[in-house]
């Protein structure tokens, strides 16, 4: 995260200084976090296709494919948010999303293709969705506080889609986890008969 400059945009008028200082500080934080999530969404448009390639369950492939399209919309929607608050569109590296996508790659490498890797992809995917839900929820609330209602509505729209994606993954995970556990049981019993 880049350092915020609290002195930026502050009024020099004595009476308004303290009050405006607080609002400007929140606005700086808001804009800064927008740049962060903008980078994160763009990163996801590259990471989700890798998850799709690695997934086996048809339902999971379909859910990820749908969410990839939504993610592309999230990128353009953020551009609309920047425009609505009259700020330049800027992407700033999000260390958290970089870590989450790296972890997703590691999980896929460490598992065999099939139900177990599918379970791992869901795990990684849900971590991403929860990060996005936390971010959009907070940013929408910041936007409302700052009187940026158009930005708030756009952010709330994305928030709804992130929550729906998370719920969809939860739904799919139930049957996949049962299959993954069955597979483990099968492997254990065939190992036992070999002995
Ligand atoms: Fe998103
Ligand atoms: Fe998402």
PDB file of C-alpha atoms and ligand atoms in Angstrom:
ATOM      1  CA  UNK A   1       0.000   0.000   0.000  1.00  0.00           C
ATOM      2  CA  UNK A   2       1.364   3.421  -0.886  1.00  0.00           C
ATOM      3  CA  UNK A   3       1.663   5.982   1.857  1.00  0.00           C
ATOM      4  CA  UNK A   4      -1.231   8.383   2.115  1.00  0.00           C
ATOM      5  CA  UNK A   5      -0.480  12.023   2.164  1.00  0.00           C
ATOM      6  CA  UNK A   6      -2.843  13.494   4.738  1.00  0.00           C
ATOM      7  CA  UNK A   7      -1.895  17.057   3.864  1.00  0.00           C
ATOM      8  CA  UNK A   8      -3.153  16.672   0.309  1.00  0.00           C
ATOM      9  CA  UNK A   9      -6.281  18.616  -0.640  1.00  0.00           C
ATOM     10  CA  UNK A  10      -6.660  20.062   2.811  1.00  0.00           C
ATOM     11  CA  UNK A  11      -8.212  23.437   3.142  1.00  0.00           C
ATOM     12  CA  UNK A  12      -6.159  26.130   4.788  1.00  0.00           C
ATOM     13  CA  UNK A  13      -9.205  27.912   6.111  1.00  0.00           C
ATOM     14  CA  UNK A  14      -8.903  27.733   9.837  1.00  0.00           C
ATOM     15  CA  UNK A  15     -12.478  26.970  10.847  1.00  0.00           C
ATOM     16  CA  UNK A  16     -12.989  24.132   8.367  1.00  0.00           C
ATOM     17  CA  UNK A  17      -9.585  22.600   8.726  1.00  0.00           C
ATOM     18  CA  UNK A  18     -10.270  19.817  11.218  1.00  0.00           C
ATOM     19  CA  UNK A  19     -13.596  18.737   9.750  1.00  0.00           C
ATOM     20  CA  UNK A  20     -12.371  18.787   6.187  1.00  0.00           C
ATOM     21  CA  UNK A  21      -9.147  17.059   7.204  1.00  0.00           C
ATOM     22  CA  UNK A  22     -11.104  14.023   8.348  1.00  0.00           C
ATOM     23  CA  UNK A  23     -13.192  13.835   5.172  1.00  0.00           C
ATOM     24  CA  UNK A  24     -10.178  14.296   2.905  1.00  0.00           C
ATOM     25  CA  UNK A  25      -8.351  11.589   4.774  1.00  0.00           C
ATOM     26  CA  UNK A  26     -11.193   9.138   4.232  1.00  0.00           C
ATOM     27  CA  UNK A  27     -11.384  10.107   0.583  1.00  0.00           C
ATOM     28  CA  UNK A  28      -7.657   9.433   0.150  1.00  0.00           C
ATOM     29  CA  UNK A  29      -8.087   6.044   1.782  1.00  0.00           C
ATOM     30  CA  UNK A  30     -11.100   5.344  -0.464  1.00  0.00           C
ATOM     31  CA  UNK A  31      -9.253   6.247  -3.673  1.00  0.00           C
ATOM     32  CA  UNK A  32      -6.185   4.327  -2.590  1.00  0.00           C
ATOM     33  CA  UNK A  33      -8.208   1.176  -1.929  1.00  0.00           C
ATOM     34  CA  UNK A  34     -10.017   1.560  -5.264  1.00  0.00           C
ATOM     35  CA  UNK A  35      -6.639   1.418  -7.023  1.00  0.00           C
ATOM     36  CA  UNK A  36      -5.797  -1.672  -5.010  1.00  0.00           C
ATOM     37  CA  UNK A  37      -8.993  -3.595  -5.862  1.00  0.00           C
ATOM     38  CA  UNK A  38      -8.713  -2.460  -9.501  1.00  0.00           C
ATOM     39  CA  UNK A  39      -5.313  -4.187  -9.696  1.00  0.00           C
ATOM     40  CA  UNK A  40      -6.766  -7.224  -7.891  1.00  0.00           C
ATOM     41  CA  UNK A  41      -9.678  -7.619 -10.332  1.00  0.00           C
ATOM     42  CA  UNK A  42      -7.344  -7.365 -13.312  1.00  0.00           C
ATOM     43  CA  UNK A  43      -5.106 -10.010 -11.734  1.00  0.00           C
ATOM     44  CA  UNK A  44      -8.165 -12.260 -11.332  1.00  0.00           C
ATOM     45  CA  UNK A  45      -8.996 -12.051 -15.041  1.00  0.00           C
ATOM     46  CA  UNK A  46      -5.650 -13.859 -15.519  1.00  0.00           C
ATOM     47  CA  UNK A  47      -5.900 -16.208 -12.507  1.00  0.00           C
ATOM     48  CA  UNK A  48      -9.458 -17.534 -12.998  1.00  0.00           C
ATOM     49  CA  UNK A  49      -8.730 -19.021 -16.475  1.00  0.00           C
ATOM     50  CA  UNK A  50      -5.952 -21.109 -14.863  1.00  0.00           C
ATOM     51  CA  UNK A  51      -8.440 -22.362 -12.268  1.00  0.00           C
ATOM     52  CA  UNK A  52     -10.923 -23.234 -15.036  1.00  0.00           C
ATOM     53  CA  UNK A  53      -8.247 -25.214 -16.896  1.00  0.00           C
ATOM     54  CA  UNK A  54      -7.464 -27.174 -13.735  1.00  0.00           C
ATOM     55  CA  UNK A  55     -11.053 -27.849 -12.668  1.00  0.00           C
ATOM     56  CA  UNK A  56     -12.770 -31.140 -13.475  1.00  0.00           C
ATOM     57  CA  UNK A  57     -16.313 -30.798 -12.164  1.00  0.00           C
ATOM     58  CA  UNK A  58     -18.603 -29.456 -14.881  1.00  0.00           C
ATOM     59  CA  UNK A  59     -20.515 -27.432 -12.337  1.00  0.00           C
ATOM     60  CA  UNK A  60     -17.307 -25.856 -11.040  1.00  0.00           C
ATOM     61  CA  UNK A  61     -16.048 -25.055 -14.555  1.00  0.00           C
ATOM     62  CA  UNK A  62     -19.391 -23.412 -15.321  1.00  0.00           C
ATOM     63  CA  UNK A  63     -19.424 -21.372 -12.097  1.00  0.00           C
ATOM     64  CA  UNK A  64     -15.845 -20.186 -12.654  1.00  0.00           C
ATOM     65  CA  UNK A  65     -16.545 -19.345 -16.295  1.00  0.00           C
ATOM     66  CA  UNK A  66     -19.584 -17.284 -15.292  1.00  0.00           C
ATOM     67  CA  UNK A  67     -17.597 -15.510 -12.609  1.00  0.00           C
ATOM     68  CA  UNK A  68     -14.754 -14.773 -15.020  1.00  0.00           C
ATOM     69  CA  UNK A  69     -17.254 -12.827 -17.149  1.00  0.00           C
ATOM     70  CA  UNK A  70     -18.503 -11.023 -14.027  1.00  0.00           C
ATOM     71  CA  UNK A  71     -14.909 -10.260 -13.034  1.00  0.00           C
ATOM     72  CA  UNK A  72     -14.318  -8.565 -16.394  1.00  0.00           C
ATOM     73  CA  UNK A  73     -17.412  -6.478 -15.647  1.00  0.00           C
ATOM     74  CA  UNK A  74     -15.965  -5.642 -12.217  1.00  0.00           C
ATOM     75  CA  UNK A  75     -12.911  -4.164 -13.937  1.00  0.00           C
ATOM     76  CA  UNK A  76     -14.990  -1.906 -16.191  1.00  0.00           C
ATOM     77  CA  UNK A  77     -17.357  -1.068 -13.350  1.00  0.00           C
ATOM     78  CA  UNK A  78     -14.404   0.154 -11.297  1.00  0.00           C
ATOM     79  CA  UNK A  79     -13.436   2.372 -14.232  1.00  0.00           C
ATOM     80  CA  UNK A  80     -16.948   3.842 -13.969  1.00  0.00           C
ATOM     81  CA  UNK A  81     -16.409   4.366 -10.242  1.00  0.00           C
ATOM     82  CA  UNK A  82     -13.180   6.302 -10.916  1.00  0.00           C
ATOM     83  CA  UNK A  83     -15.031   8.408 -13.502  1.00  0.00           C
ATOM     84  CA  UNK A  84     -17.936   9.094 -11.167  1.00  0.00           C
ATOM     85  CA  UNK A  85     -15.614  10.549  -8.529  1.00  0.00           C
ATOM     86  CA  UNK A  86     -13.500  12.339 -11.156  1.00  0.00           C
ATOM     87  CA  UNK A  87     -10.315  10.428 -10.439  1.00  0.00           C
ATOM     88  CA  UNK A  88      -7.842   8.961 -12.898  1.00  0.00           C
ATOM     89  CA  UNK A  89      -8.028   5.196 -13.401  1.00  0.00           C
ATOM     90  CA  UNK A  90      -4.954   3.777 -11.679  1.00  0.00           C
ATOM     91  CA  UNK A  91      -4.014   0.210 -10.709  1.00  0.00           C
ATOM     92  CA  UNK A  92      -1.840  -0.281  -7.664  1.00  0.00           C
ATOM     93  CA  UNK A  93      -0.390  -3.678  -6.868  1.00  0.00           C
ATOM     94  CA  UNK A  94      -2.469  -5.523  -4.273  1.00  0.00           C
ATOM     95  CA  UNK A  95      -0.118  -7.692  -2.213  1.00  0.00           C
ATOM     96  CA  UNK A  96      -3.022  -9.617  -0.679  1.00  0.00           C
ATOM     97  CA  UNK A  97      -4.476 -10.663  -4.051  1.00  0.00           C
ATOM     98  CA  UNK A  98      -1.037 -11.528  -5.349  1.00  0.00           C
ATOM     99  CA  UNK A  99      -0.635 -13.821  -2.325  1.00  0.00           C
ATOM    100  CA  UNK A 100      -4.072 -15.391  -2.760  1.00  0.00           C
ATOM    101  CA  UNK A 101      -3.561 -16.157  -6.455  1.00  0.00           C
ATOM    102  CA  UNK A 102      -0.073 -17.512  -5.744  1.00  0.00           C
ATOM    103  CA  UNK A 103      -1.559 -19.773  -3.089  1.00  0.00           C
ATOM    104  CA  UNK A 104      -4.203 -20.954  -5.578  1.00  0.00           C
ATOM    105  CA  UNK A 105      -1.388 -21.956  -7.944  1.00  0.00           C
ATOM    106  CA  UNK A 106       0.407 -23.833  -5.201  1.00  0.00           C
ATOM    107  CA  UNK A 107      -2.746 -25.738  -4.226  1.00  0.00           C
ATOM    108  CA  UNK A 108      -3.285 -26.787  -7.845  1.00  0.00           C
ATOM    109  CA  UNK A 109       0.313 -27.961  -8.142  1.00  0.00           C
ATOM    110  CA  UNK A 110       0.165 -29.906  -4.899  1.00  0.00           C
ATOM    111  CA  UNK A 111      -2.998 -31.861  -5.766  1.00  0.00           C
ATOM    112  CA  UNK A 112      -3.882 -34.459  -8.348  1.00  0.00           C
ATOM    113  CA  UNK A 113      -6.382 -33.403 -11.003  1.00  0.00           C
ATOM    114  CA  UNK A 114      -9.853 -34.534  -9.974  1.00  0.00           C
ATOM    115  CA  UNK A 115     -12.125 -34.065  -6.989  1.00  0.00           C
ATOM    116  CA  UNK A 116      -9.330 -33.200  -4.558  1.00  0.00           C
ATOM    117  CA  UNK A 117      -7.914 -30.460  -6.795  1.00  0.00           C
ATOM    118  CA  UNK A 118     -11.480 -29.235  -7.369  1.00  0.00           C
ATOM    119  CA  UNK A 119     -11.922 -28.980  -3.590  1.00  0.00           C
ATOM    120  CA  UNK A 120      -8.664 -26.990  -3.437  1.00  0.00           C
ATOM    121  CA  UNK A 121      -9.782 -24.654  -6.232  1.00  0.00           C
ATOM    122  CA  UNK A 122     -13.003 -23.960  -4.338  1.00  0.00           C
ATOM    123  CA  UNK A 123     -11.015 -23.260  -1.174  1.00  0.00           C
ATOM    124  CA  UNK A 124      -8.756 -20.803  -3.014  1.00  0.00           C
ATOM    125  CA  UNK A 125     -11.717 -19.279  -4.850  1.00  0.00           C
ATOM    126  CA  UNK A 126     -13.668 -18.684  -1.680  1.00  0.00           C
ATOM    127  CA  UNK A 127     -10.685 -16.987  -0.033  1.00  0.00           C
ATOM    128  CA  UNK A 128     -10.611 -14.607  -2.994  1.00  0.00           C
ATOM    129  CA  UNK A 129     -14.372 -13.965  -2.816  1.00  0.00           C
ATOM    130  CA  UNK A 130     -14.190 -13.210   0.894  1.00  0.00           C
ATOM    131  CA  UNK A 131     -11.385 -10.723   0.294  1.00  0.00           C
ATOM    132  CA  UNK A 132     -13.503  -9.055  -2.386  1.00  0.00           C
ATOM    133  CA  UNK A 133     -16.638  -9.063  -0.214  1.00  0.00           C
ATOM    134  CA  UNK A 134     -14.743  -7.350   2.626  1.00  0.00           C
ATOM    135  CA  UNK A 135     -13.260  -4.799   0.241  1.00  0.00           C
ATOM    136  CA  UNK A 136     -16.434  -3.926  -1.684  1.00  0.00           C
ATOM    137  CA  UNK A 137     -18.532  -3.811   1.478  1.00  0.00           C
ATOM    138  CA  UNK A 138     -16.162  -1.306   3.049  1.00  0.00           C
ATOM    139  CA  UNK A 139     -15.677   0.737  -0.126  1.00  0.00           C
ATOM    140  CA  UNK A 140     -19.430   1.012  -0.714  1.00  0.00           C
ATOM    141  CA  UNK A 141     -19.862   2.210   2.836  1.00  0.00           C
ATOM    142  CA  UNK A 142     -17.002   4.739   2.440  1.00  0.00           C
ATOM    143  CA  UNK A 143     -18.624   5.999  -0.775  1.00  0.00           C
ATOM    144  CA  UNK A 144     -21.982   6.539   0.983  1.00  0.00           C
ATOM    145  CA  UNK A 145     -20.254   8.397   3.836  1.00  0.00           C
ATOM    146  CA  UNK A 146     -18.429  10.599   1.326  1.00  0.00           C
ATOM    147  CA  UNK A 147     -21.692  11.385  -0.492  1.00  0.00           C
ATOM    148  CA  UNK A 148     -20.532   9.542  -3.616  1.00  0.00           C
ATOM    149  CA  UNK A 149     -23.838   7.781  -4.216  1.00  0.00           C
ATOM    150  CA  UNK A 150     -23.226   6.760  -7.815  1.00  0.00           C
ATOM    151  CA  UNK A 151     -19.928   5.128  -6.834  1.00  0.00           C
ATOM    152  CA  UNK A 152     -21.655   3.459  -3.869  1.00  0.00           C
ATOM    153  CA  UNK A 153     -24.363   1.934  -6.071  1.00  0.00           C
ATOM    154  CA  UNK A 154     -21.786   0.590  -8.528  1.00  0.00           C
ATOM    155  CA  UNK A 155     -19.737  -0.927  -5.690  1.00  0.00           C
ATOM    156  CA  UNK A 156     -22.857  -2.457  -4.113  1.00  0.00           C
ATOM    157  CA  UNK A 157     -23.731  -4.077  -7.429  1.00  0.00           C
ATOM    158  CA  UNK A 158     -20.352  -5.806  -7.545  1.00  0.00           C
ATOM    159  CA  UNK A 159     -20.635  -6.732  -3.861  1.00  0.00           C
ATOM    160  CA  UNK A 160     -23.887  -8.587  -4.637  1.00  0.00           C
ATOM    161  CA  UNK A 161     -22.196 -10.570  -7.394  1.00  0.00           C
ATOM    162  CA  UNK A 162     -19.223 -11.483  -5.178  1.00  0.00           C
ATOM    163  CA  UNK A 163     -21.591 -12.760  -2.483  1.00  0.00           C
ATOM    164  CA  UNK A 164     -23.542 -14.806  -5.039  1.00  0.00           C
ATOM    165  CA  UNK A 165     -20.278 -16.285  -6.405  1.00  0.00           C
ATOM    166  CA  UNK A 166     -19.209 -17.261  -2.884  1.00  0.00           C
ATOM    167  CA  UNK A 167     -22.586 -18.918  -2.205  1.00  0.00           C
ATOM    168  CA  UNK A 168     -22.424 -20.800  -5.495  1.00  0.00           C
ATOM    169  CA  UNK A 169     -18.970 -22.150  -4.578  1.00  0.00           C
ATOM    170  CA  UNK A 170     -20.290 -23.233  -1.161  1.00  0.00           C
ATOM    171  CA  UNK A 171     -23.107 -25.108  -2.876  1.00  0.00           C
ATOM    172  CA  UNK A 172     -20.752 -26.896  -5.268  1.00  0.00           C
ATOM    173  CA  UNK A 173     -18.249 -27.661  -2.526  1.00  0.00           C
ATOM    174  CA  UNK A 174     -20.683 -29.837  -0.656  1.00  0.00           C
ATOM    175  CA  UNK A 175     -20.905 -32.558  -3.315  1.00  0.00           C
ATOM    176  CA  UNK A 176     -17.233 -32.206  -4.277  1.00  0.00           C
ATOM    177  CA  UNK A 177     -16.011 -32.593  -0.707  1.00  0.00           C
ATOM    178  CA  UNK A 178     -18.133 -35.724  -0.285  1.00  0.00           C
ATOM    179  CA  UNK A 179     -16.612 -37.158  -3.499  1.00  0.00           C
ATOM    180  CA  UNK A 180     -13.097 -36.194  -2.371  1.00  0.00           C
ATOM    181  CA  UNK A 181     -13.617 -37.934   0.966  1.00  0.00           C
ATOM    182  CA  UNK A 182     -15.000 -41.037  -0.820  1.00  0.00           C
ATOM    183  CA  UNK A 183     -11.953 -41.119  -3.065  1.00  0.00           C
ATOM    184  CA  UNK A 184      -9.677 -40.953  -0.049  1.00  0.00           C
ATOM    185  CA  UNK A 185     -11.571 -43.795   1.597  1.00  0.00           C
ATOM    186  CA  UNK A 186     -11.265 -45.863  -1.602  1.00  0.00           C
ATOM    187  CA  UNK A 187      -7.515 -45.237  -1.797  1.00  0.00           C
ATOM    188  CA  UNK A 188      -7.045 -46.175   1.839  1.00  0.00           C
ATOM    189  CA  UNK A 189      -8.949 -49.438   1.500  1.00  0.00           C
ATOM    190  CA  UNK A 190      -7.108 -50.445  -1.695  1.00  0.00           C
ATOM    191  CA  UNK A 191      -3.795 -49.675   0.012  1.00  0.00           C
ATOM    192  CA  UNK A 192      -4.865 -51.867   2.942  1.00  0.00           C
ATOM    193  CA  UNK A 193      -5.733 -54.809   0.669  1.00  0.00           C
ATOM    194  CA  UNK A 194      -2.355 -54.476  -1.083  1.00  0.00           C
ATOM    195  CA  UNK A 195      -0.544 -54.844   2.218  1.00  0.00           C
TER     196      UNK A 195
HETATM  197 FE1  LIG B   1     -14.688  -9.194  -8.513  1.00  0.00          FE
HETATM  198 FE1  LIG B   2     -15.105 -12.350  -7.325  1.00  0.00          FE
END
